[in-house]
Tab-separated table of C-alpha atoms in Angstrom:
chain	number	residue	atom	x	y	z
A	57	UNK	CA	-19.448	74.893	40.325
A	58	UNK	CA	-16.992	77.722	40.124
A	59	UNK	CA	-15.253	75.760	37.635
A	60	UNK	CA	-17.942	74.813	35.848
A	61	UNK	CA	-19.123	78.427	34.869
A	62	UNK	CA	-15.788	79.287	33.150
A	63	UNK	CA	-15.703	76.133	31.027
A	64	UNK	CA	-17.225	77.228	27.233
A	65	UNK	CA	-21.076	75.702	27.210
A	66	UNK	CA	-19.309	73.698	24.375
A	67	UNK	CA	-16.849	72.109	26.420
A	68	UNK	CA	-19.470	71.993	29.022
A	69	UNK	CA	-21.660	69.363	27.004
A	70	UNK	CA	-19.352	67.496	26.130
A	71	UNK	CA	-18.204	66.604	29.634
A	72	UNK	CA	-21.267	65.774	30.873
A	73	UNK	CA	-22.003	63.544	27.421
A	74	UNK	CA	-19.209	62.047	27.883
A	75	UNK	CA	-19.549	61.503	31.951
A	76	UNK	CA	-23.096	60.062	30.648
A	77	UNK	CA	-21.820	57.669	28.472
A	78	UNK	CA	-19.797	56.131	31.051
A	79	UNK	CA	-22.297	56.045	33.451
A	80	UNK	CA	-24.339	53.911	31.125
A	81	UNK	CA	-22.048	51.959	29.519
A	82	UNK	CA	-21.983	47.903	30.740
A	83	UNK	CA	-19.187	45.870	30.435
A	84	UNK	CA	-19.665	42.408	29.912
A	85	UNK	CA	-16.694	40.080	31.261
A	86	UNK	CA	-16.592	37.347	28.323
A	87	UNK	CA	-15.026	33.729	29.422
A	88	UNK	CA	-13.247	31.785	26.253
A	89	UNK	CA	-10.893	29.400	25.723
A	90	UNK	CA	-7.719	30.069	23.544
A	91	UNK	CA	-8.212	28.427	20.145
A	92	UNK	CA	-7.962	30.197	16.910
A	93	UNK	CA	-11.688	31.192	16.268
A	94	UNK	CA	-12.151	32.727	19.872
A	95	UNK	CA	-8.797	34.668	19.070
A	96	UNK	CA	-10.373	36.362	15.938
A	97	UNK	CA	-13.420	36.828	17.668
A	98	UNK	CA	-11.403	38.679	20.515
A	99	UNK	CA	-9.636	40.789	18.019
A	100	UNK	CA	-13.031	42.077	16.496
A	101	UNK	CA	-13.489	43.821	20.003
A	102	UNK	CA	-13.907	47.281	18.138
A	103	UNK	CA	-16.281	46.507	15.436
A	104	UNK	CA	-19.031	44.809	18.365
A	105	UNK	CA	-18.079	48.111	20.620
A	106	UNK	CA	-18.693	50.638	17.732
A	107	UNK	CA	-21.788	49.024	17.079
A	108	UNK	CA	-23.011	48.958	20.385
A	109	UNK	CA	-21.025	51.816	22.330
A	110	UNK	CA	-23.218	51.094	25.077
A	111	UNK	CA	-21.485	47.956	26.236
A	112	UNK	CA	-17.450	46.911	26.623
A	113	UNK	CA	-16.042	44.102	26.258
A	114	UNK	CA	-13.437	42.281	28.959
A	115	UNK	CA	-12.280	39.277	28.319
A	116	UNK	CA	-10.658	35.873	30.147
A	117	UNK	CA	-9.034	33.941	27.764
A	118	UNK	CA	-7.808	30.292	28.949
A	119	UNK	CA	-6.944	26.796	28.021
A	120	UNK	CA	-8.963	24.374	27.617
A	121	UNK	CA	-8.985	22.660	30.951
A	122	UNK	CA	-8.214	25.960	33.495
A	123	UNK	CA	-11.316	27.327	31.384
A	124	UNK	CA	-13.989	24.897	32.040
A	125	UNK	CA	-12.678	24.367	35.654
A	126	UNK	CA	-12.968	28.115	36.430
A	127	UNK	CA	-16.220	28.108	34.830
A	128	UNK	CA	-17.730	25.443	36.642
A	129	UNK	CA	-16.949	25.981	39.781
A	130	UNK	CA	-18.102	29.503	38.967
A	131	UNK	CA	-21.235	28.757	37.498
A	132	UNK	CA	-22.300	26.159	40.251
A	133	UNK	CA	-21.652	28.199	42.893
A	134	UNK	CA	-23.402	31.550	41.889
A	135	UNK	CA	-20.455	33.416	41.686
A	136	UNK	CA	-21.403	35.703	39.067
A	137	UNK	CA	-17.759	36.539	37.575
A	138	UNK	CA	-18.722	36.047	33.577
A	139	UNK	CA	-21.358	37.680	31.916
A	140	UNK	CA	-20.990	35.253	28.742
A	141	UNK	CA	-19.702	31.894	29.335
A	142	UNK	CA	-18.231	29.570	26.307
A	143	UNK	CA	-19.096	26.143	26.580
A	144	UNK	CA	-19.936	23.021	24.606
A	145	UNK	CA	-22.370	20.668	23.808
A	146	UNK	CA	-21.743	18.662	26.977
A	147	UNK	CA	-22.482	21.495	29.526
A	148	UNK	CA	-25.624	22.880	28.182
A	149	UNK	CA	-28.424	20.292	28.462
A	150	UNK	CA	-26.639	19.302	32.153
A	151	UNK	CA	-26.646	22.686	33.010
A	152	UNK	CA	-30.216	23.834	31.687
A	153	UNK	CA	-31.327	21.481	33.431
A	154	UNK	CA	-29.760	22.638	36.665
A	155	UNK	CA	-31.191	26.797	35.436
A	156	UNK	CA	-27.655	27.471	35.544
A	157	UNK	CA	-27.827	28.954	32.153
A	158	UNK	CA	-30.745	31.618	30.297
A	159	UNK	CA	-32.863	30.250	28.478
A	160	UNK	CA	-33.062	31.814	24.777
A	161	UNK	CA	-36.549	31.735	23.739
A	162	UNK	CA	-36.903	34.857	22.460
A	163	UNK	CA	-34.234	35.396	20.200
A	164	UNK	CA	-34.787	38.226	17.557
A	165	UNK	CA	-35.882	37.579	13.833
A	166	UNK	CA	-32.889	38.847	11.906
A	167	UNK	CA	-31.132	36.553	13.919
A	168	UNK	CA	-32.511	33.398	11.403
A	169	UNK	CA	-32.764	30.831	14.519
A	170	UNK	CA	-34.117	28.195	11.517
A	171	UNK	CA	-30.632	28.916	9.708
A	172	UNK	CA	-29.037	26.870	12.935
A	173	UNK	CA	-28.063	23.584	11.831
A	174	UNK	CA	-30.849	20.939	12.951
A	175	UNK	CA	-27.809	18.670	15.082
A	176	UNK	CA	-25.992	21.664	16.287
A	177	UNK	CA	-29.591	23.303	17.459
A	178	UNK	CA	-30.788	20.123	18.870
A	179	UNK	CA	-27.571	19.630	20.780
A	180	UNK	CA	-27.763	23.208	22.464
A	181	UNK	CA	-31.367	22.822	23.942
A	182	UNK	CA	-33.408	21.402	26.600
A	183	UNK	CA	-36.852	20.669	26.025
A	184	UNK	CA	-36.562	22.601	22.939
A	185	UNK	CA	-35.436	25.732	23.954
A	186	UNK	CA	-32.078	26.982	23.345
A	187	UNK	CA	-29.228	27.536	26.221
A	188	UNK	CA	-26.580	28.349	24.123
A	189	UNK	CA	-26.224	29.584	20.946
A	190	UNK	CA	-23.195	28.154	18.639
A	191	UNK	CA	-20.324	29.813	17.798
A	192	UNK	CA	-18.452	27.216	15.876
A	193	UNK	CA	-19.260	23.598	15.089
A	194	UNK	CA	-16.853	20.249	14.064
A	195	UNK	CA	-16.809	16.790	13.893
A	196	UNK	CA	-13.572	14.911	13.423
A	197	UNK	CA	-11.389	13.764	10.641
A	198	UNK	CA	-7.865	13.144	9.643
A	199	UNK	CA	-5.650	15.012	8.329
A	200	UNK	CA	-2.576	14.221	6.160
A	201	UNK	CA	0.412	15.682	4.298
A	202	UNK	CA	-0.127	14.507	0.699
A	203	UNK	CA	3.415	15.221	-0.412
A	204	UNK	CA	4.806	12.453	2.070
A	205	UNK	CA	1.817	9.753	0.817
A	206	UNK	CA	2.957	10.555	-2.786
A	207	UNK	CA	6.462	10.155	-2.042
A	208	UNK	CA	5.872	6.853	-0.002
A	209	UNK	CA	3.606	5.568	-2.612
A	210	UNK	CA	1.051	5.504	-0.199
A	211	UNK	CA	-2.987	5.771	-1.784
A	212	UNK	CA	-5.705	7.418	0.703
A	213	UNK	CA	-8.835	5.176	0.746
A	214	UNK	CA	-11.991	6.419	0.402
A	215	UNK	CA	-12.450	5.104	4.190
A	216	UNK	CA	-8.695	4.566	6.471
A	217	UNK	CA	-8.828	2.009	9.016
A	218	UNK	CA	-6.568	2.629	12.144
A	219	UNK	CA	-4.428	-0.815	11.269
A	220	UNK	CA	-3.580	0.851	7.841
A	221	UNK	CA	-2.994	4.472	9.563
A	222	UNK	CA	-0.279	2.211	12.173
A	223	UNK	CA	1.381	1.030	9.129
A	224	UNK	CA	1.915	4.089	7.834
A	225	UNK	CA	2.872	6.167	10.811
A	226	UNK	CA	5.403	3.465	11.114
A	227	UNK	CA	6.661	4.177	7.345
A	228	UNK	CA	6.498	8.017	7.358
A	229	UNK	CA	7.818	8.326	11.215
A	230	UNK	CA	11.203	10.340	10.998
A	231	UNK	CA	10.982	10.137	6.895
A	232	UNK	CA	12.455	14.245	7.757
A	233	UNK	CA	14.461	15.253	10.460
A	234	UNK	CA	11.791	16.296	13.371
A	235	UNK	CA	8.341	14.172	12.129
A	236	UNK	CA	6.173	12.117	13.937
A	237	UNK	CA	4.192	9.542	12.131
A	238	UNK	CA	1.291	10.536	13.638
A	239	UNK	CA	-0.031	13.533	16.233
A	240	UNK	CA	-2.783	12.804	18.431
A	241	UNK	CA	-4.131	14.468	22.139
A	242	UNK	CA	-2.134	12.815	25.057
A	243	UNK	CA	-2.890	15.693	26.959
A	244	UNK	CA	-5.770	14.624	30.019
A	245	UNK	CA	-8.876	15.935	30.679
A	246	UNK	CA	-12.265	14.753	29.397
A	247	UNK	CA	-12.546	17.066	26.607
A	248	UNK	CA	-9.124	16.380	25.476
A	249	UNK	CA	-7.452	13.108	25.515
A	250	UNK	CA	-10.981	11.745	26.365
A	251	UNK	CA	-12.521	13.434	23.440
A	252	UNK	CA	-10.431	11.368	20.810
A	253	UNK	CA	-9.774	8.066	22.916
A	254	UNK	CA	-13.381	7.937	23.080
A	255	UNK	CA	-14.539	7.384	19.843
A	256	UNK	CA	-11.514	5.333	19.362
A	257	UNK	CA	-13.420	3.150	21.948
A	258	UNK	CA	-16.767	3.518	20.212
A	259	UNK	CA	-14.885	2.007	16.374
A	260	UNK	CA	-13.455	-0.523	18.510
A	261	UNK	CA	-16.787	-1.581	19.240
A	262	UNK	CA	-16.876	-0.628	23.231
A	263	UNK	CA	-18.772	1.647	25.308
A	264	UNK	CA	-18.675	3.482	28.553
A	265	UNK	CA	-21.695	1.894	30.543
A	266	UNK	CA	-23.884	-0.440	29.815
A	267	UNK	CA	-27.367	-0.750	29.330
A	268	UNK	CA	-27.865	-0.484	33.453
A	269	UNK	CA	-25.486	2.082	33.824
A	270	UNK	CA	-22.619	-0.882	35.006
A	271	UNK	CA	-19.166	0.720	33.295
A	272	UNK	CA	-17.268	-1.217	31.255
A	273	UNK	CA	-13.499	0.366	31.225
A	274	UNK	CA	-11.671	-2.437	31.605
A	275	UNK	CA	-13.515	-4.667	28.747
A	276	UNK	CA	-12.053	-6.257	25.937
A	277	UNK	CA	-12.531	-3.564	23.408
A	278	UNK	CA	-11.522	-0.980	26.218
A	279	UNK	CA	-8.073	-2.283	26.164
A	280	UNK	CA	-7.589	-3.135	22.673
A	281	UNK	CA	-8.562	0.382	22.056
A	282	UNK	CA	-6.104	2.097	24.456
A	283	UNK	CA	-3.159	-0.411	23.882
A	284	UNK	CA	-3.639	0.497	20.392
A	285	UNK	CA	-3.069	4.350	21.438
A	286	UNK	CA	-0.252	4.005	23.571
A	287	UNK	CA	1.789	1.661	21.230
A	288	UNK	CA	0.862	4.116	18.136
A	289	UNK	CA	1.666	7.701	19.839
A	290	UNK	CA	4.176	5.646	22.000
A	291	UNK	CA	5.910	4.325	18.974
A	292	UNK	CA	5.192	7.156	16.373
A	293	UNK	CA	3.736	10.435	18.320
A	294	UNK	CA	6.138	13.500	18.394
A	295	UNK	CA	8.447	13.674	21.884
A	296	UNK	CA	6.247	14.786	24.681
A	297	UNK	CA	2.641	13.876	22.984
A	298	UNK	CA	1.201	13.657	26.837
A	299	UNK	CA	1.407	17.319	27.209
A	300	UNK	CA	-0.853	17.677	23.896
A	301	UNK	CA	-4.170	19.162	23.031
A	302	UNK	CA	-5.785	20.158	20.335
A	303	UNK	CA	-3.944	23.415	19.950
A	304	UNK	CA	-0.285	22.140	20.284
A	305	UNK	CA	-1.704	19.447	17.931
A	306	UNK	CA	-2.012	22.073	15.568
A	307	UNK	CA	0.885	23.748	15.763
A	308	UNK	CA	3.069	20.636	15.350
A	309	UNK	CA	0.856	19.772	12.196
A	310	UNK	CA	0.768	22.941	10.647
A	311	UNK	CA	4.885	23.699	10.547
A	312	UNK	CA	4.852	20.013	9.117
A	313	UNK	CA	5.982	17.768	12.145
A	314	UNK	CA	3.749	15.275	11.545
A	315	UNK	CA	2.613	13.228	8.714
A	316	UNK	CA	-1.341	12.651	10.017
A	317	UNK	CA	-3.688	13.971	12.897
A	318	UNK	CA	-6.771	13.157	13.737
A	319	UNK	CA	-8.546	15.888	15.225
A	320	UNK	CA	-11.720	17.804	15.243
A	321	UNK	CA	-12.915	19.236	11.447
A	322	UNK	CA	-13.013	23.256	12.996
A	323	UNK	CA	-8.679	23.063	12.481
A	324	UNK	CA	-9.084	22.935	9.002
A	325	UNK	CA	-9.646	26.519	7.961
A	326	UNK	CA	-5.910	27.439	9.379
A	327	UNK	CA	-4.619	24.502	8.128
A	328	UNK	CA	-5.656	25.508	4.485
A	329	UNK	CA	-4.457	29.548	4.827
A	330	UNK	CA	-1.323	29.820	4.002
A	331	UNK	CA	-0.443	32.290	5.955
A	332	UNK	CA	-0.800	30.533	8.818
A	333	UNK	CA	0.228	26.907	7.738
A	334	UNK	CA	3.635	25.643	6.226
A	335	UNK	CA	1.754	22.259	4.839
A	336	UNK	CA	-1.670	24.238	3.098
A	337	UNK	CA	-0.548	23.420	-0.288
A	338	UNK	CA	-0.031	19.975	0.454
A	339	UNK	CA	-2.678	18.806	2.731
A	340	UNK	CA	-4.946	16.124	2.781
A	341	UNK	CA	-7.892	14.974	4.066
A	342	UNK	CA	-10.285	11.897	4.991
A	343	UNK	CA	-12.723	10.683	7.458
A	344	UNK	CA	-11.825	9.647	10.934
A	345	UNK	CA	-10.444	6.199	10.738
A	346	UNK	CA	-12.528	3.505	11.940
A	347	UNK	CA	-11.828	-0.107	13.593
A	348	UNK	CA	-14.570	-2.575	14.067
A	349	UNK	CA	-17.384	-0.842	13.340
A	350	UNK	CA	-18.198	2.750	12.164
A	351	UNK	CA	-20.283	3.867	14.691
A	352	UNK	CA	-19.165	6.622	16.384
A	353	UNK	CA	-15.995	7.084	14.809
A	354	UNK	CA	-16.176	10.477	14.895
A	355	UNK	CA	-17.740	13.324	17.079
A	356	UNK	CA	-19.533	16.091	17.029
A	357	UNK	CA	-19.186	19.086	19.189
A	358	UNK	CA	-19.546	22.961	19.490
A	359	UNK	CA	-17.941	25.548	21.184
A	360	UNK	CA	-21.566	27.857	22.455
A	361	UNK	CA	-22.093	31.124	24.189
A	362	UNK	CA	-24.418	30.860	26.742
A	363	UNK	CA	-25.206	33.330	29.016
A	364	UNK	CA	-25.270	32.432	33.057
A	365	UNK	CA	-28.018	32.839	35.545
A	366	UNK	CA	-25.604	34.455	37.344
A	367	UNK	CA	-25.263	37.370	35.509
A	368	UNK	CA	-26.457	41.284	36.034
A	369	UNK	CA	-25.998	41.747	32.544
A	370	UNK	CA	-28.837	39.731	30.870
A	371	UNK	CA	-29.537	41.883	28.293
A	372	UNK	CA	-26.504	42.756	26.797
A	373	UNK	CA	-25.003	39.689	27.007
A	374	UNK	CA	-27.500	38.663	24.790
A	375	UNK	CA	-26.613	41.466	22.624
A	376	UNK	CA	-23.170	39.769	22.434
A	377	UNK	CA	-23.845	36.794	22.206
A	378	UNK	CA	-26.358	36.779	18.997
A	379	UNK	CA	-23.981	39.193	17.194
A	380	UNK	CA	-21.453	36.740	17.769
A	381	UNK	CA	-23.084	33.997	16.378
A	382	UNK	CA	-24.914	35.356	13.764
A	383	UNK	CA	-24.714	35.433	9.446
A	384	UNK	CA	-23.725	39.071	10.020
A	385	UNK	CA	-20.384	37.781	12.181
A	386	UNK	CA	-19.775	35.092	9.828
A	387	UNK	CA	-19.700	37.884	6.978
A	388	UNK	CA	-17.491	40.049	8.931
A	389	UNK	CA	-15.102	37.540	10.070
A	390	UNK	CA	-15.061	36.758	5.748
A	391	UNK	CA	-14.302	39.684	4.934
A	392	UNK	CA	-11.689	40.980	7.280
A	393	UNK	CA	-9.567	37.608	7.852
A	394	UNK	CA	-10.617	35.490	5.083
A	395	UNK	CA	-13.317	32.545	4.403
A	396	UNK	CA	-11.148	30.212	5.288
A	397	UNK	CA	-11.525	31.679	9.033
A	398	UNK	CA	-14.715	31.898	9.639
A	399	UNK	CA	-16.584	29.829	12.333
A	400	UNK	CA	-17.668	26.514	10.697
A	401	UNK	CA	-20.549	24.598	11.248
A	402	UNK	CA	-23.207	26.760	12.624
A	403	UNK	CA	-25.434	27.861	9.843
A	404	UNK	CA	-27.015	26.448	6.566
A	405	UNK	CA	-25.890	29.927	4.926
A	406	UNK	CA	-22.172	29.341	4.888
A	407	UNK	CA	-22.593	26.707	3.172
A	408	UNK	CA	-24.712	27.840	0.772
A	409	UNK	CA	-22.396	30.655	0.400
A	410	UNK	CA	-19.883	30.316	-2.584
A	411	UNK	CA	-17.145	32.624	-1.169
A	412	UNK	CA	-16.985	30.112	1.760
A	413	UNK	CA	-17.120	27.188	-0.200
A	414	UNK	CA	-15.212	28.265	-3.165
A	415	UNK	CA	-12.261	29.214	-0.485
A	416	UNK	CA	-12.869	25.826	1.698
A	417	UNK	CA	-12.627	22.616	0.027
A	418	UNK	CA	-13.041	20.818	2.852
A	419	UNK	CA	-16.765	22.695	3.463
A	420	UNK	CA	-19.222	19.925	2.036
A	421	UNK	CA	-17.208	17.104	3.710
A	422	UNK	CA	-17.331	19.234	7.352
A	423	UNK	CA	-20.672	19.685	6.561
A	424	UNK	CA	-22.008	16.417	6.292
A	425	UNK	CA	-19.900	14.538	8.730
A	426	UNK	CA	-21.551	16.791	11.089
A	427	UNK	CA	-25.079	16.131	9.658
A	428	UNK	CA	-24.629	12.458	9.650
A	429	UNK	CA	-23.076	11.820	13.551
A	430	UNK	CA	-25.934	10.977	16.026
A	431	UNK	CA	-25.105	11.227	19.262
A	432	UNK	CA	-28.427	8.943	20.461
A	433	UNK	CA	-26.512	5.514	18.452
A	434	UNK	CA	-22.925	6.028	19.103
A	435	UNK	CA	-21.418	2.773	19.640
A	436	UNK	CA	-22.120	-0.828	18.520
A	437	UNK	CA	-23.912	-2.255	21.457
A	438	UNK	CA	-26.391	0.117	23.060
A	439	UNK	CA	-26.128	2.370	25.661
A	440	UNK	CA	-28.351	4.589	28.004
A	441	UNK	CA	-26.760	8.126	27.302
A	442	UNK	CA	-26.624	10.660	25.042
A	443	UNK	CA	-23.137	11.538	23.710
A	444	UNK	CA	-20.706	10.694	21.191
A	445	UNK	CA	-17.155	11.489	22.690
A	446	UNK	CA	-18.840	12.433	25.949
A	447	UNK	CA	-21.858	10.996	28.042
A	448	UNK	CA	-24.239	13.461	29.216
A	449	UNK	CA	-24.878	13.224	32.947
A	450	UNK	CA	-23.196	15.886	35.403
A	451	UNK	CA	-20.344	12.834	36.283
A	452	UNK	CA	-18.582	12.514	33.650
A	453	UNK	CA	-16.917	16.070	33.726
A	454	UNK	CA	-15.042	14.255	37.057
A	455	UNK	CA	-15.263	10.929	35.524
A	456	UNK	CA	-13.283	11.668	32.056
A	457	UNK	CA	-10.753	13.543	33.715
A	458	UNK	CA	-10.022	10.344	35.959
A	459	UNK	CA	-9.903	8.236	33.483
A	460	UNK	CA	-8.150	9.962	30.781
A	461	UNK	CA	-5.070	11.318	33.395
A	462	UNK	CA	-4.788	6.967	34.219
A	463	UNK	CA	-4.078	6.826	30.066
A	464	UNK	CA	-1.966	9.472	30.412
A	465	UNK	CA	0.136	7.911	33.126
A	466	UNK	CA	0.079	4.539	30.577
A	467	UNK	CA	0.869	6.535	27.418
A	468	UNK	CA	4.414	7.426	29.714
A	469	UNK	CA	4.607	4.244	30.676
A	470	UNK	CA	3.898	4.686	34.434
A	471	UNK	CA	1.693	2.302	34.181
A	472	UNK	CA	0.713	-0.652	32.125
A	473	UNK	CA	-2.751	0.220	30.334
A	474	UNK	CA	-4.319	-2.767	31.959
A	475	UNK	CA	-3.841	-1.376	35.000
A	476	UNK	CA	-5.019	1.867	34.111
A	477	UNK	CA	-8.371	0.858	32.810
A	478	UNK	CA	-8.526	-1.583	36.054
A	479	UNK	CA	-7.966	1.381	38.250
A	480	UNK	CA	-10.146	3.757	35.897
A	481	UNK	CA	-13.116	1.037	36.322
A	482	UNK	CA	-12.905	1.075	39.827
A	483	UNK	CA	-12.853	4.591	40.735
A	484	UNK	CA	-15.520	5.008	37.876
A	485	UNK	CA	-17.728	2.280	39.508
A	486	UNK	CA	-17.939	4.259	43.339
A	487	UNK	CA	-18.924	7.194	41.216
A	488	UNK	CA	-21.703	5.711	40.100
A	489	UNK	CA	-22.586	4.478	43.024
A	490	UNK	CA	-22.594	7.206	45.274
A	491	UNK	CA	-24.825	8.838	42.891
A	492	UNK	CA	-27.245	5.740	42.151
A	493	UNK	CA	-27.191	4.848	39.312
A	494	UNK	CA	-26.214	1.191	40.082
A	495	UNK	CA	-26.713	-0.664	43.252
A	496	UNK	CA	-23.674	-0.760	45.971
């Protein structure tokens, strides 16, 4: 106290301002995986924290895989670690259901809950309530370099099949020193390799259980689908495609190493800024090829922020978590990086918006694949399960993984792919077992 009476009152109030600040400041410990959006939204740190100097930000940033596996185990146990948790369309109606996650029922007005896209809402919500809120959107397409059709004398149909994109991975593959006819995800895990080998399944007209719940891994369109895979990336895929996900995926394709990926519709905002991508002025684009059948040729997915039951921080979370997600972020994110960056998918206003779609060619074609995929009819026979690239009952996180590291060890030729999918039925069968959904 000594001390105290010789500071200047000035300096005085200050001190204890400032010592009450920190007292009542929260910080919220934000779990996100490493792809570009989540990047920019991690950079734009300062303009949340100015505008709510009440609450800090710390974040865990992780790949794909580590992310949901520290999440999960996390998030099922109680642990409390995150505050804000980003997840996707699989993980919130399993885990609503389970009250792992807040429910969002009483979201502000300015927030425009009605502005959500209907299939991106719906896919977020149990019972019709929201768990999560979405901070980008996507579906799938292909992508292609334009330059190397033209040369090749190659045409893009209005609607590729995957025996025409063979044919010309196998004419454009090593056309320049250092390119791959094609890049796809080799990398395992059910929300990688899984995620694309999937619906390559569902055009080839298969399906991952059958009515009764009885898998069906090793069926005839099961192995036509995943021979078809291994031979392409085997034959035409840059050197080490089993170590690739989405992000090295995009790397490769935007310094021009390959001449077509498939991948999910959310890559093509960096793809088009040239900035950030050797190929913008030269690429292409077209719908996710199909097989068979249509059906399910392409996904639809979105990265969410949800907040967990877990945390101590209800309340500003949700502070985060709207701002993050709303038209106001979107704006921002225009404005400081470009329209090309900003989260796509989400809301009826960036589309309606003509700085977005003026700078994004690619916006009505996002837009409506998204609109038109329907997770409830995803593959040419039916099926009991909700889901186009994933099924959604708690299994399959454990299931997909399984399966997609046996294509893995076939795409390196460990293994033969019969083999694989004989194994992957197997293992995929006792798992359905133990948790009764078919008879032992």
């Amino acid at each position: 106290m000594r001390f105290a009476r010789h500071l200047p009152v000035t300096t005085l109030a200050a001190a204890i301002a400032i010592a009450g600040n920190a007292q009542a400041q929260t910080e919220l410990t934000v779990a996100t995986v490493n792809n570009n959006d989540m990047v920019i939204m991690q950079s734009l740190t300062e303009a949340f924290e100015e505008a709510h100097p009440d609450i800090t930000l710390d974040w865990v940033v992780l790949e794909e895989n580590v992310l949901r596996q520290r999440m999960t185990t996390d998030i099922a146990t109680g642990g409390g670690q995150f505050d804000v948790m980003t997840i996707g369309t699989y993980e919130v109606p399993v885990w609503a259901e389970r009250e792992w996650l807040e429910p969002l029922n009483d979201l502000p007005d300015e927030y425009a809950e009605d502005d959500l896209l209907a299939s991106v809402r719906d896919g977020l919500s149990l019972d019709g309530t929201l768990h999560a809120l979405p901070f980008y959107a996507e579906s799938s397409m292909m992508y292609y370099r334009k330059d190397l059709f033209e040369q090749a004398g190659i045409e893009m149909p209005e609607q590729p099949t995957w025996a025409q994109v063979r044919d010309w991975a196998e004419d454009l593959h090593g056309s320049e020193e250092g390119l791959a006819g094609i890049c796809l995800r080799g990398k395992p895990g059910w929300g990688e390799n899984m995620a694309f080998i999937t619906t390559l399944v569902n055009t080839y007209g298969g399906r991952w259980f059958d009515e009764q719940w009885n898998p069906e891994l090793n069926s005839e369109a099961w192995v036509n689908a995943v021979q078809f895979y291994v031979d392409l990336l085997g034959n035409y895929g840059p050197p080490g495609a089993s170590s690739n996900g989405f992000n090295e995926n995009l790397a490769l394709f935007s310094r021009g190493n390959c001449a077509m990926w498939v991948d999910a519709t959310s890559a093509a905002g960096k793809l088009y800024d040239a900035n950030e991508s050797d190929v913008a002025d030269s690429l292409g684009f077209a719908p996710a090829p199909i097989a068979e059948t249509p059906k399910g040729s392409h996904w639809l997915w979105s990265w969410a922020l949800a907040i967990p039951a877990s945390s101590e921080h209800k309340e500003a979370a949700l502070e985060f978590i709207t701002w993050a997600t709303s038209q106001e972020y979107i704006e921002l994110v225009g404005e400081t990086n470009g329209w090309t960056s900003v989260p796509p998918g989400t809301r009826e206003s960036t589309y309606a918006n003509e700085q977005y779609t003026d700078a994004a060619p690619f916006a009505d074609f996002v837009l409506n694949a998204i609109k038109e995929t329907n997770p409830n009819d995803s593959t040419l026979e039916p099926n009991p399960y909700v889901g186009v690239q994933t099924v959604n009952i708690p299994e399959f996180q454990s299931i997909g993984t399984q399966v997609g590291q046996s294509i893995a060890a076939a795409l390196i030729g460990d293994t033969t792919v019969e083999q694989a999918l004989d194994g992957a039925q197997r293992a995929t069968e006792r798992t359905m077992q133990r948790a009764g959904y078919i008879e032992r």
